[in-house]
Short mmCIF file of C-alpha atoms and ligand atoms in Angstrom, two decimals:
data_model
loop_
_atom_site.label_atom_id
_atom_site.label_comp_id
_atom_site.label_asym_id
_atom_site.label_seq_id
_atom_site.Cartn_x
_atom_site.Cartn_y
_atom_site.Cartn_z
CA MET A 1 15.14 -4.90 30.23
CA SER A 2 14.13 -8.48 29.59
CA GLN A 3 11.20 -9.91 31.51
CA PRO A 4 11.66 -12.93 33.82
CA PHE A 5 11.14 -16.14 31.89
CA LEU A 6 7.94 -17.13 33.68
CA ALA A 7 6.22 -13.82 33.18
CA LYS A 8 7.05 -13.93 29.49
CA LYS A 9 5.61 -17.41 29.15
CA GLU A 10 2.49 -16.38 31.00
CA SER A 11 1.94 -13.31 28.85
CA ARG A 12 2.32 -15.41 25.72
CA LYS A 13 -0.32 -17.79 27.04
CA LYS A 14 -2.57 -14.86 27.83
CA MET A 15 -2.27 -13.55 24.28
CA LYS A 16 -3.75 -16.76 22.92
CA ASN A 17 -6.62 -16.59 25.35
CA THR A 18 -8.89 -14.61 23.01
CA PRO A 19 -12.60 -15.31 22.34
CA VAL A 20 -11.75 -16.14 18.71
CA GLN A 21 -8.76 -17.88 17.17
CA LYS A 22 -6.96 -17.33 13.90
CA ASN A 23 -8.60 -19.22 10.99
CA GLN A 24 -11.81 -19.77 12.96
CA GLU A 25 -15.06 -19.26 11.04
CA LEU A 26 -18.05 -17.83 12.83
CA GLU A 27 -21.35 -16.02 12.25
CA VAL A 28 -21.49 -12.46 13.52
CA THR A 29 -23.68 -9.38 13.16
CA VAL A 30 -21.90 -6.12 12.40
CA GLU A 31 -22.73 -3.42 14.97
CA ASP A 32 -20.63 -0.44 14.05
CA LEU A 33 -18.31 1.13 11.50
CA SER A 34 -14.75 1.99 12.58
CA TYR A 35 -13.35 5.38 11.62
CA GLN A 36 -11.38 3.57 8.93
CA GLY A 37 -14.61 2.26 7.43
CA ARG A 38 -14.36 -1.34 8.63
CA GLY A 39 -17.33 -3.19 10.05
CA VAL A 40 -17.06 -3.92 13.78
CA ALA A 41 -18.62 -7.05 15.32
CA LYS A 42 -18.27 -7.98 19.00
CA VAL A 43 -17.59 -11.47 20.30
CA ASP A 44 -17.85 -11.35 24.13
CA HIS A 45 -16.90 -7.63 23.97
CA TYR A 46 -13.88 -8.51 21.79
CA PRO A 47 -13.99 -6.38 18.60
CA LEU A 48 -13.48 -8.00 15.24
CA PHE A 49 -12.73 -5.58 12.38
CA ILE A 50 -14.14 -6.74 9.06
CA ASP A 51 -13.52 -5.23 5.61
CA ASP A 52 -16.55 -4.68 3.36
CA ALA A 53 -19.09 -5.24 6.14
CA LEU A 54 -21.71 -2.73 7.27
CA PRO A 55 -23.78 -2.32 10.45
CA SER A 56 -26.86 -4.64 10.60
CA GLU A 57 -25.29 -7.18 8.20
CA LYS A 58 -25.08 -10.78 9.38
CA ILE A 59 -22.03 -12.51 7.96
CA LEU A 60 -19.95 -15.64 8.05
CA ALA A 61 -16.50 -14.35 8.96
CA HIS A 62 -13.06 -15.94 8.70
CA VAL A 63 -10.63 -14.70 11.37
CA MET A 64 -7.38 -13.57 9.73
CA LYS A 65 -5.66 -12.31 12.85
CA ALA A 66 -6.47 -12.42 16.56
CA SER A 67 -4.37 -10.09 18.72
CA ARG A 68 -4.90 -9.68 22.42
CA ASN A 69 -7.43 -6.84 22.29
CA TYR A 70 -8.93 -7.06 18.83
CA GLY A 71 -8.95 -9.12 15.65
CA PHE A 72 -9.35 -8.85 11.88
CA ALA A 73 -11.66 -11.00 9.79
CA LYS A 74 -12.85 -11.25 6.20
CA VAL A 75 -16.30 -11.96 4.85
CA ILE A 76 -16.92 -15.50 3.60
CA LYS A 77 -20.66 -15.02 3.13
CA ARG A 78 -23.05 -12.12 3.66
CA TYR A 79 -26.62 -13.13 4.62
CA ASN A 80 -28.29 -9.72 4.23
CA ASP A 81 -27.47 -6.26 2.85
CA SER A 82 -27.52 -3.13 4.98
CA PRO A 83 -30.00 -0.52 3.64
CA ASP A 84 -26.92 1.72 3.38
CA ARG A 85 -25.03 -0.66 1.09
CA GLN A 86 -24.10 0.63 -2.36
CA LEU A 87 -24.75 -2.54 -4.32
CA ASP A 88 -22.72 -1.83 -7.45
CA SER A 89 -19.41 -1.23 -5.65
CA GLU A 90 -16.29 -2.93 -6.96
CA SER A 91 -14.10 -4.88 -4.59
CA ALA A 92 -10.87 -3.75 -6.30
CA TYR A 93 -11.35 -0.22 -4.99
CA LEU A 94 -12.05 -1.43 -1.47
CA GLN A 95 -9.06 -3.78 -1.53
CA THR A 96 -6.63 -1.14 -2.66
CA GLY A 97 -7.73 1.47 -0.21
CA ILE A 98 -8.38 3.95 -3.04
CA ALA A 99 -12.03 4.14 -2.07
CA PRO A 100 -12.55 2.38 1.27
CA LEU A 101 -16.14 3.68 1.63
CA GLN A 102 -17.27 2.86 -1.88
CA HIS A 103 -19.64 0.17 -0.54
CA LEU A 104 -21.53 2.79 1.49
CA LYS A 105 -24.26 4.90 -0.19
CA TYR A 106 -23.14 8.50 -0.53
CA GLU A 107 -25.78 9.87 1.86
CA ALA A 108 -24.58 7.37 4.47
CA GLN A 109 -20.95 8.41 3.89
CA LEU A 110 -21.90 12.01 4.66
CA ARG A 111 -23.72 10.99 7.86
CA PHE A 112 -20.79 8.76 8.87
CA LYS A 113 -18.40 11.73 8.68
CA GLN A 114 -20.67 13.99 10.73
CA GLN A 115 -21.12 11.24 13.36
CA GLN A 116 -17.38 10.71 13.68
CA ILE A 117 -16.90 14.29 14.84
CA GLU A 118 -19.95 14.02 17.13
CA GLU A 119 -18.59 10.87 18.78
CA LEU A 120 -15.17 12.40 19.38
CA LEU A 121 -16.77 15.51 20.91
CA HIS A 122 -18.88 13.26 23.13
CA LYS A 123 -15.80 11.35 24.36
CA ALA A 124 -14.12 14.68 25.15
CA HIS A 125 -17.21 15.88 27.10
CA LEU A 126 -17.80 18.60 24.54
CA ASP A 127 -21.38 17.57 23.68
CA GLN A 128 -22.50 21.20 23.75
CA ILE A 129 -20.69 21.72 20.41
CA ALA A 130 -23.01 20.84 17.52
CA VAL A 131 -21.99 19.36 14.16
CA ALA A 132 -23.86 20.33 10.99
CA SER A 133 -24.64 17.88 8.17
CA THR A 134 -21.66 17.21 5.90
CA ARG A 135 -21.70 19.27 2.72
CA GLY A 136 -21.14 16.74 -0.04
CA MET A 137 -20.55 16.78 -3.79
CA ALA A 138 -23.22 16.53 -6.46
CA GLU A 139 -20.98 14.02 -8.28
CA PRO A 140 -18.78 12.34 -5.71
CA LEU A 141 -16.44 10.60 -8.20
CA HIS A 142 -13.52 11.64 -10.44
CA TYR A 143 -12.78 14.64 -8.23
CA ARG A 144 -9.05 14.34 -7.53
CA ASN A 145 -6.84 16.81 -9.38
CA LYS A 146 -3.71 14.89 -8.39
CA ALA A 147 -2.64 11.25 -8.65
CA GLN A 148 0.43 9.51 -7.24
CA ILE A 149 0.58 6.14 -8.88
CA PRO A 150 3.11 3.40 -8.07
CA VAL A 151 4.91 1.70 -10.97
CA ARG A 152 6.22 -1.88 -11.00
CA MET A 153 7.25 -4.57 -13.48
CA VAL A 154 4.58 -7.25 -14.01
CA ASN A 155 5.52 -10.16 -16.30
CA GLY A 156 8.41 -8.14 -17.68
CA GLN A 157 6.23 -5.09 -18.47
CA LEU A 158 6.06 -1.73 -16.76
CA GLU A 159 2.62 -1.36 -15.14
CA THR A 160 0.81 1.33 -13.18
CA GLY A 161 -1.50 0.27 -10.38
CA PHE A 162 -1.99 0.14 -6.68
CA PHE A 163 -1.09 -1.94 -3.63
CA ARG A 164 -3.60 -4.05 -1.77
CA GLN A 165 -4.20 -2.78 1.73
CA ARG A 166 -1.98 -4.26 4.46
CA SER A 167 0.06 -6.16 1.89
CA HIS A 168 2.64 -5.55 -0.72
CA GLN A 169 0.71 -7.14 -3.53
CA PHE A 170 0.69 -4.89 -6.58
CA VAL A 171 -2.56 -4.72 -8.57
CA PRO A 172 -2.34 -3.25 -12.11
CA MET A 173 -5.12 -0.69 -12.60
CA HIS A 174 -6.17 1.86 -15.21
CA ASP A 175 -9.44 3.38 -14.01
CA PHE A 176 -8.82 4.97 -10.64
CA LEU A 177 -12.47 5.93 -10.01
CA ILE A 178 -11.88 9.07 -7.96
CA GLN A 179 -9.31 10.81 -10.17
CA ASP A 180 -9.98 13.33 -12.91
CA PRO A 181 -10.52 10.96 -15.89
CA ARG A 182 -8.08 12.99 -17.99
CA ILE A 183 -5.38 12.11 -15.43
CA ASP A 184 -6.11 8.41 -16.04
CA GLN A 185 -5.68 8.98 -19.80
CA VAL A 186 -2.40 10.87 -19.41
CA LEU A 187 -1.19 8.11 -17.12
CA GLU A 188 -1.77 5.54 -19.89
CA ALA A 189 0.13 7.70 -22.36
CA VAL A 190 3.05 8.10 -19.94
CA GLN A 191 3.07 4.35 -19.36
CA ALA A 192 3.20 3.72 -23.12
CA VAL A 193 6.14 6.12 -23.57
CA LEU A 194 8.05 4.55 -20.68
CA ARG A 195 7.53 1.12 -22.28
CA GLU A 196 8.61 2.44 -25.66
CA PHE A 197 11.84 3.83 -24.15
CA GLU A 198 12.25 0.58 -22.18
CA VAL A 199 12.69 2.34 -18.87
CA PRO A 200 12.56 -0.25 -16.09
CA ALA A 201 10.21 0.17 -13.14
CA TYR A 202 11.45 0.21 -9.55
CA ASN A 203 12.01 -3.10 -7.78
CA GLU A 204 11.43 -2.57 -4.07
CA ARG A 205 12.99 -5.81 -2.82
CA GLN A 206 16.26 -5.26 -4.68
CA HIS A 207 16.05 -1.48 -4.52
CA SER A 208 16.89 -1.46 -8.23
CA GLY A 209 15.19 -0.20 -11.39
CA VAL A 210 14.23 3.38 -12.17
CA ILE A 211 10.59 4.61 -12.09
CA ARG A 212 9.01 4.47 -8.63
CA HIS A 213 5.90 6.63 -9.07
CA ILE A 214 4.19 8.74 -11.69
CA VAL A 215 2.69 11.87 -10.17
CA ILE A 216 0.18 13.80 -12.27
CA ARG A 217 -1.53 17.07 -11.43
CA ARG A 218 -4.19 18.73 -13.55
CA GLY A 219 -5.60 22.22 -13.12
CA HIS A 220 -9.37 21.86 -12.63
CA TYR A 221 -10.10 25.09 -14.54
CA SER A 222 -6.93 25.58 -16.63
CA GLY A 223 -6.69 21.95 -17.76
CA GLN A 224 -2.87 22.29 -17.59
CA VAL A 225 -1.13 19.03 -16.71
CA MET A 226 2.15 18.45 -14.87
CA VAL A 227 3.80 15.02 -14.99
CA THR A 228 6.50 14.12 -12.46
CA LEU A 229 8.48 10.89 -12.88
CA VAL A 230 9.81 9.85 -9.49
CA THR A 231 13.02 7.88 -10.00
CA ARG A 232 15.30 5.89 -7.71
CA SER A 233 18.40 6.85 -9.68
CA ARG A 234 19.69 10.25 -10.68
CA LYS A 235 20.18 8.81 -14.15
CA LEU A 236 17.14 8.72 -16.39
CA PRO A 237 18.32 7.65 -19.84
CA ALA A 238 16.90 9.84 -22.63
CA GLY A 239 14.97 11.87 -20.04
CA THR A 240 14.48 14.91 -22.28
CA GLN A 241 13.35 12.94 -25.35
CA LEU A 242 11.01 10.93 -23.18
CA ALA A 243 9.48 14.09 -21.74
CA GLN A 244 9.08 15.62 -25.19
CA GLN A 245 7.42 12.43 -26.41
CA ILE A 246 4.90 12.62 -23.53
CA MET A 247 4.18 16.26 -24.42
CA SER A 248 3.70 15.47 -28.09
CA HIS A 249 1.22 12.69 -27.24
CA CYS A 250 -0.66 14.88 -24.73
CA GLN A 251 -0.95 18.51 -25.80
CA ASP A 252 -2.24 19.55 -22.37
CA VAL A 253 0.93 18.40 -20.59
CA VAL A 254 2.84 21.66 -20.11
CA SER A 255 5.44 20.52 -17.59
CA VAL A 256 7.45 17.31 -17.14
CA TYR A 257 9.74 16.80 -14.15
CA GLN A 258 12.05 14.14 -12.84
CA ASN A 259 12.03 13.91 -9.05
CA ILE A 260 14.83 11.85 -7.47
CA ASN A 261 14.07 9.66 -4.47
CA ALA A 262 17.02 7.33 -3.80
CA ASP A 263 15.88 6.27 -0.32
CA LYS A 264 14.28 3.03 0.86
CA THR A 265 11.10 4.73 2.02
CA ASN A 266 7.32 4.97 1.69
CA VAL A 267 7.58 8.72 1.15
CA ILE A 268 6.74 9.33 -2.49
CA MET A 269 8.72 12.41 -3.50
CA GLY A 270 12.44 12.97 -2.92
CA LYS A 271 13.98 16.36 -2.19
CA GLN A 272 15.48 17.04 -5.61
CA GLU A 273 13.98 17.52 -9.01
CA LYS A 274 14.90 18.43 -12.52
CA LEU A 275 12.65 20.03 -15.12
CA LEU A 276 12.86 17.77 -18.17
CA ALA A 277 10.65 19.77 -20.52
CA GLY A 278 8.08 22.58 -20.52
CA LYS A 279 7.30 25.13 -17.81
CA PRO A 280 8.37 24.96 -14.15
CA GLN A 281 4.80 25.35 -12.83
CA ILE A 282 1.20 24.81 -13.85
CA GLU A 283 -1.45 27.42 -13.24
CA ASP A 284 -4.95 27.03 -11.89
CA GLN A 285 -7.65 29.03 -10.09
CA LEU A 286 -9.75 28.85 -6.97
CA ASN A 287 -12.68 31.27 -6.62
CA GLY A 288 -11.22 33.36 -9.44
CA ILE A 289 -7.78 33.74 -7.83
CA LYS A 290 -4.88 32.44 -9.90
CA PHE A 291 -2.27 30.08 -8.55
CA ALA A 292 1.07 28.85 -9.89
CA ILE A 293 1.85 25.42 -8.50
CA SER A 294 5.28 23.73 -8.20
CA PRO A 295 5.69 19.95 -8.11
CA ARG A 296 6.21 19.64 -4.36
CA SER A 297 3.87 22.40 -3.15
CA PHE A 298 0.71 21.35 -1.37
CA PHE A 299 -2.45 22.10 -3.33
CA GLN A 300 -5.88 20.86 -2.21
CA VAL A 301 -6.83 17.81 -4.30
CA ASN A 302 -10.55 18.53 -4.59
CA SER A 303 -10.89 21.94 -6.26
CA LEU A 304 -14.71 22.24 -6.20
CA GLN A 305 -15.00 21.44 -2.50
CA THR A 306 -11.97 23.59 -1.66
CA GLU A 307 -13.71 26.59 -3.21
CA LYS A 308 -16.70 25.95 -0.95
CA ILE A 309 -14.46 25.66 2.11
CA TYR A 310 -12.64 28.92 1.33
CA GLN A 311 -15.96 30.71 0.76
CA TYR A 312 -17.12 29.43 4.13
CA VAL A 313 -13.88 30.60 5.77
CA ALA A 314 -14.26 34.04 4.18
CA GLU A 315 -17.87 34.35 5.38
CA ALA A 316 -16.90 33.25 8.89
CA ALA A 317 -14.06 35.81 8.96
CA GLN A 318 -16.55 38.67 8.27
CA LEU A 319 -13.79 41.01 7.11
CA SER A 320 -14.40 44.74 6.81
CA GLY A 321 -11.03 45.81 5.42
CA LYS A 322 -9.51 46.79 8.78
CA GLU A 323 -8.39 43.39 10.01
CA THR A 324 -4.99 41.80 10.46
CA VAL A 325 -5.18 38.09 9.62
CA ILE A 326 -2.74 35.21 10.20
CA ASP A 327 -2.99 32.23 7.84
CA ALA A 328 -1.10 29.45 9.58
CA TYR A 329 0.00 26.43 7.50
CA CYS A 330 -0.67 28.52 4.41
CA GLY A 331 0.83 26.29 1.68
CA ILE A 332 1.02 28.34 -1.53
CA GLY A 333 -1.10 31.06 0.05
CA THR A 334 -4.52 29.92 -1.11
CA ILE A 335 -6.45 31.04 1.98
CA SER A 336 -4.25 34.14 2.51
CA LEU A 337 -4.91 35.42 -0.99
CA SER A 338 -8.62 34.64 -0.86
CA LEU A 339 -8.87 36.83 2.28
CA ALA A 340 -6.35 39.56 1.40
CA LYS A 341 -8.65 41.69 -0.73
CA LYS A 342 -11.02 42.17 2.20
CA ALA A 343 -8.39 42.52 4.96
CA LYS A 344 -5.88 45.21 5.91
CA GLN A 345 -2.94 42.83 6.18
CA VAL A 346 -2.43 39.06 5.92
CA TYR A 347 0.54 37.10 7.28
CA GLY A 348 1.09 33.54 6.06
CA VAL A 349 3.43 30.96 7.56
CA GLU A 350 4.42 27.64 6.02
CA ILE A 351 7.30 25.19 6.51
CA VAL A 352 7.96 24.27 2.83
CA ALA A 353 10.21 26.88 1.22
CA ASP A 354 9.02 26.13 -2.34
CA ALA A 355 5.41 26.66 -1.29
CA ILE A 356 6.28 30.11 0.10
CA LYS A 357 8.09 30.93 -3.13
CA ASP A 358 4.86 30.04 -4.95
CA ALA A 359 2.80 32.04 -2.42
CA LYS A 360 4.86 35.20 -3.02
CA GLN A 361 4.62 34.74 -6.77
CA ASN A 362 0.87 34.14 -6.48
CA ALA A 363 0.41 37.41 -4.60
CA VAL A 364 2.10 39.23 -7.49
CA LEU A 365 0.10 37.25 -10.07
CA ASN A 366 -3.11 38.55 -8.47
CA GLY A 367 -1.91 42.11 -7.79
CA ILE A 368 -2.11 41.57 -4.02
CA THR A 369 0.32 43.69 -2.00
CA ASN A 370 -0.94 43.26 1.56
CA ALA A 371 0.10 39.63 2.08
CA GLU A 372 3.45 38.74 3.65
CA PHE A 373 4.74 35.17 3.70
CA LYS A 374 7.28 33.49 5.97
CA VAL A 375 9.07 30.16 5.64
CA ALA A 376 9.05 28.74 9.17
CA ALA A 377 7.51 26.12 11.41
CA ALA A 378 4.30 27.60 12.81
CA GLU A 379 5.47 26.67 16.32
CA GLU A 380 8.55 28.94 15.87
CA GLN A 381 6.85 31.77 14.00
CA PHE A 382 3.97 32.08 16.48
CA GLY A 383 6.54 32.61 19.25
CA LYS A 384 8.22 35.36 17.22
CA TRP A 385 4.94 37.08 16.44
CA ALA A 386 3.91 36.88 20.10
CA SER A 387 7.23 38.45 21.25
CA ALA A 388 6.96 41.14 18.58
CA GLY A 389 3.55 42.11 19.98
CA LEU A 390 1.58 41.34 16.81
CA LYS A 391 -2.15 41.64 17.46
CA PRO A 392 -4.06 39.74 14.79
CA ASP A 393 -7.84 40.05 14.68
CA ILE A 394 -8.25 36.65 13.10
CA VAL A 395 -6.14 33.49 12.97
CA VAL A 396 -6.91 30.82 10.38
CA PHE A 397 -5.45 27.37 11.06
CA ASP A 398 -5.19 24.67 8.41
CA PRO A 399 -2.70 22.24 9.96
CA PRO A 400 -1.65 18.79 8.76
CA ARG A 401 -3.18 15.70 10.40
CA LYS A 402 -1.21 16.05 13.62
CA GLY A 403 -3.07 19.26 14.43
CA LEU A 404 -1.65 22.19 16.40
CA GLU A 405 1.57 21.99 18.42
CA THR A 406 1.31 23.01 22.08
CA LYS A 407 3.60 25.97 21.35
CA VAL A 408 1.20 27.19 18.65
CA LEU A 409 -1.77 26.91 21.00
CA GLU A 410 0.00 28.68 23.86
CA ASN A 411 1.23 31.52 21.68
CA THR A 412 -2.23 31.91 20.20
CA LEU A 413 -3.41 32.88 23.69
CA THR A 414 -0.75 35.63 23.75
CA LEU A 415 -1.66 36.80 20.24
CA ALA A 416 -5.28 36.80 21.49
CA PRO A 417 -7.18 37.04 18.19
CA LYS A 418 -10.89 37.82 18.54
CA LYS A 419 -11.66 35.04 16.13
CA ILE A 420 -10.14 31.69 15.14
CA VAL A 421 -11.18 29.75 12.05
CA TYR A 422 -9.89 26.17 12.24
CA VAL A 423 -9.86 24.10 9.03
CA SER A 424 -9.15 20.51 10.03
CA CYS A 425 -8.42 17.30 8.13
CA ASN A 426 -8.37 15.16 11.27
CA PRO A 427 -11.28 15.26 13.74
CA ALA A 428 -9.26 13.56 16.51
CA THR A 429 -6.66 16.34 16.71
CA LEU A 430 -9.32 18.99 16.07
CA VAL A 431 -11.27 17.90 19.16
CA ARG A 432 -8.05 17.76 21.21
CA ASP A 433 -7.22 21.34 20.17
CA LEU A 434 -10.78 22.57 20.77
CA GLN A 435 -10.55 21.20 24.29
CA PHE A 436 -7.50 23.42 24.91
CA LEU A 437 -9.01 26.50 23.28
CA THR A 438 -12.40 26.21 25.02
CA GLU A 439 -10.62 25.82 28.38
CA ASN A 440 -8.57 28.95 27.68
CA GLY A 441 -10.94 31.75 26.80
CA TYR A 442 -12.49 30.71 23.48
CA GLN A 443 -15.91 29.39 22.61
CA VAL A 444 -17.12 27.64 19.50
CA THR A 445 -19.74 29.72 17.71
CA GLY A 446 -22.23 27.77 15.66
CA PRO A 447 -21.91 24.16 14.62
CA ILE A 448 -18.75 22.55 13.24
CA GLN A 449 -19.23 22.34 9.47
CA PRO A 450 -17.89 19.17 7.81
CA PHE A 451 -17.17 19.26 4.06
CA ASP A 452 -16.72 16.12 2.04
CA GLN A 453 -13.33 16.85 0.57
CA PHE A 454 -12.53 13.16 -0.11
CA PRO A 455 -15.68 11.26 -1.20
CA GLN A 456 -15.47 7.44 -1.10
CA THR A 457 -12.70 7.63 1.51
CA ASN A 458 -12.76 7.87 5.30
CA HIS A 459 -11.14 11.32 5.48
CA VAL A 460 -13.11 13.96 7.39
CA GLU A 461 -12.55 17.67 6.69
CA SER A 462 -14.31 20.39 8.68
CA VAL A 463 -14.33 24.06 9.61
CA THR A 464 -14.83 25.35 13.17
CA VAL A 465 -15.23 29.00 14.16
CA LEU A 466 -14.24 30.20 17.64
CA GLU A 467 -14.48 33.57 19.34
CA ARG A 468 -12.68 34.96 22.37
CA THR A 469 -15.09 35.15 25.30
CA GLU A 470 -13.54 37.98 27.33
CA LYS A 471 -13.19 41.23 25.40
N1 LIG B 501 -3.85 26.15 3.69
C1 LIG B 501 -3.22 25.48 2.58
C2 LIG B 501 -2.36 24.28 3.00
C3 LIG B 501 -2.93 23.34 4.00
S1 LIG B 501 -2.10 21.80 4.17
C4 LIG B 501 -4.24 25.07 1.55
O1 LIG B 501 -5.44 25.04 1.84
O2 LIG B 501 -3.85 24.78 0.43
C5 LIG B 501 -1.04 22.03 5.52
C6 LIG B 501 0.24 22.77 5.19
O3 LIG B 501 0.99 22.83 6.40
C7 LIG B 501 1.16 22.11 4.17
O4 LIG B 501 1.45 23.03 3.17
C8 LIG B 501 2.42 21.75 4.97
O5 LIG B 501 3.61 21.88 4.23
C9 LIG B 501 2.37 22.75 6.10
N2 LIG B 501 3.05 22.40 7.36
C10 LIG B 501 3.24 21.18 7.91
N3 LIG B 501 3.81 21.28 9.10
C11 LIG B 501 4.02 22.61 9.35
C12 LIG B 501 4.57 23.36 10.44
N4 LIG B 501 5.04 22.75 11.52
N5 LIG B 501 4.60 24.70 10.34
C13 LIG B 501 4.11 25.33 9.23
N6 LIG B 501 3.58 24.67 8.18
C14 LIG B 501 3.54 23.34 8.23
#
């Protein structure tokens, strides 16, 4: 329904009535860091979010946008450096959002992640739950085993790069800082072959052209590389020759795919793919367990930290060989298979059919016979397990950012595991779910343990262990 004319006019007037105006320049002192890693300064209680600004820094800021409740500003001049500032950071990485915390010293990044969980617990009146120090990496760069790089034409040439944050400006780039350096090299080789074959890059405005993204995955231990060319069109002229050329330039590339994404969308991969050359999967390991990985299956991007997380999960589970375990949101079965050898039976559930195909194959690959995998939404499968009277001893959750569905939480109470191990990639939904579980017969044992799975970025990964209070 439309508002009466007067009210509309009034509300428009109100919107302009902010303590700062667009294009205004003013001196402010940064007080806080938002969860996205932006500096926060207050002008009469009105928060201004400022890129590349850290608490205790006094700056001359230029207001870029002033909405009713908050604004955005950029730094014109910085008068002092925070003791936490990493002085050799490069603005390109901050601007592209590849490494939004690169200007913060690593120790401070780790503290920042711990504090984020603490603050959310505090807001939820769960202060009794402690948070341990974040376990970080010895070398917090070049850790990603997967890259998804946009491709565009720049001055008539196909270029790989990245988009500036909050804009559609494409920035050509070759050193991606947080990726496995070999991935950067393969990317250059793929770019050269695409230029040689004169394959045009995607044009977003016209929804024309061919190559949208280059996705590269590299096994941390195996060194095997998979290249996926994401195309707008089904047609990829000379696709097979092109793939063979990539493989002859890079001996470690064992698999080249075309993935077709014809939609006008931000989603990177489409639903169809075609193997152009080589093997259908690459292999890698985590804690000595082998995994075959398909192009669209989820596989943790930071192998070294993932191994630490899975070891922590296994220790928390304290398996004796008699337990029934559910691994919810199991992907290609990584957690299931790392627990199976010490459990009686493991059940995994996952929504992506290809991932479950990989999980089943991975069980065979490792000689594991006590793991059963189901393709289903966790919210459906938990209901089925509850009705079937399944009595798991332990449930491991590793949900996507949106956390656990109400149906999953409610059915967990029926399944009544003695122990829950919750691996979370989003502290906001973790705390929401902990509130439910602690109000319904579970208590958190020990501190929440954050792991730095994504150094230089604002992502916070953690593991929480809960036990049922009544026996
Ligand atoms: N535990 C795995 C995967 C974790 S990522 C690992 O560590 O590798 C989360 C997984 O949840 C993804 O594989 C995603 O496909 C899956 N997923 C997302 N929504 C789901 C749902 N509603 N039910 C089951 N699985 C889901």
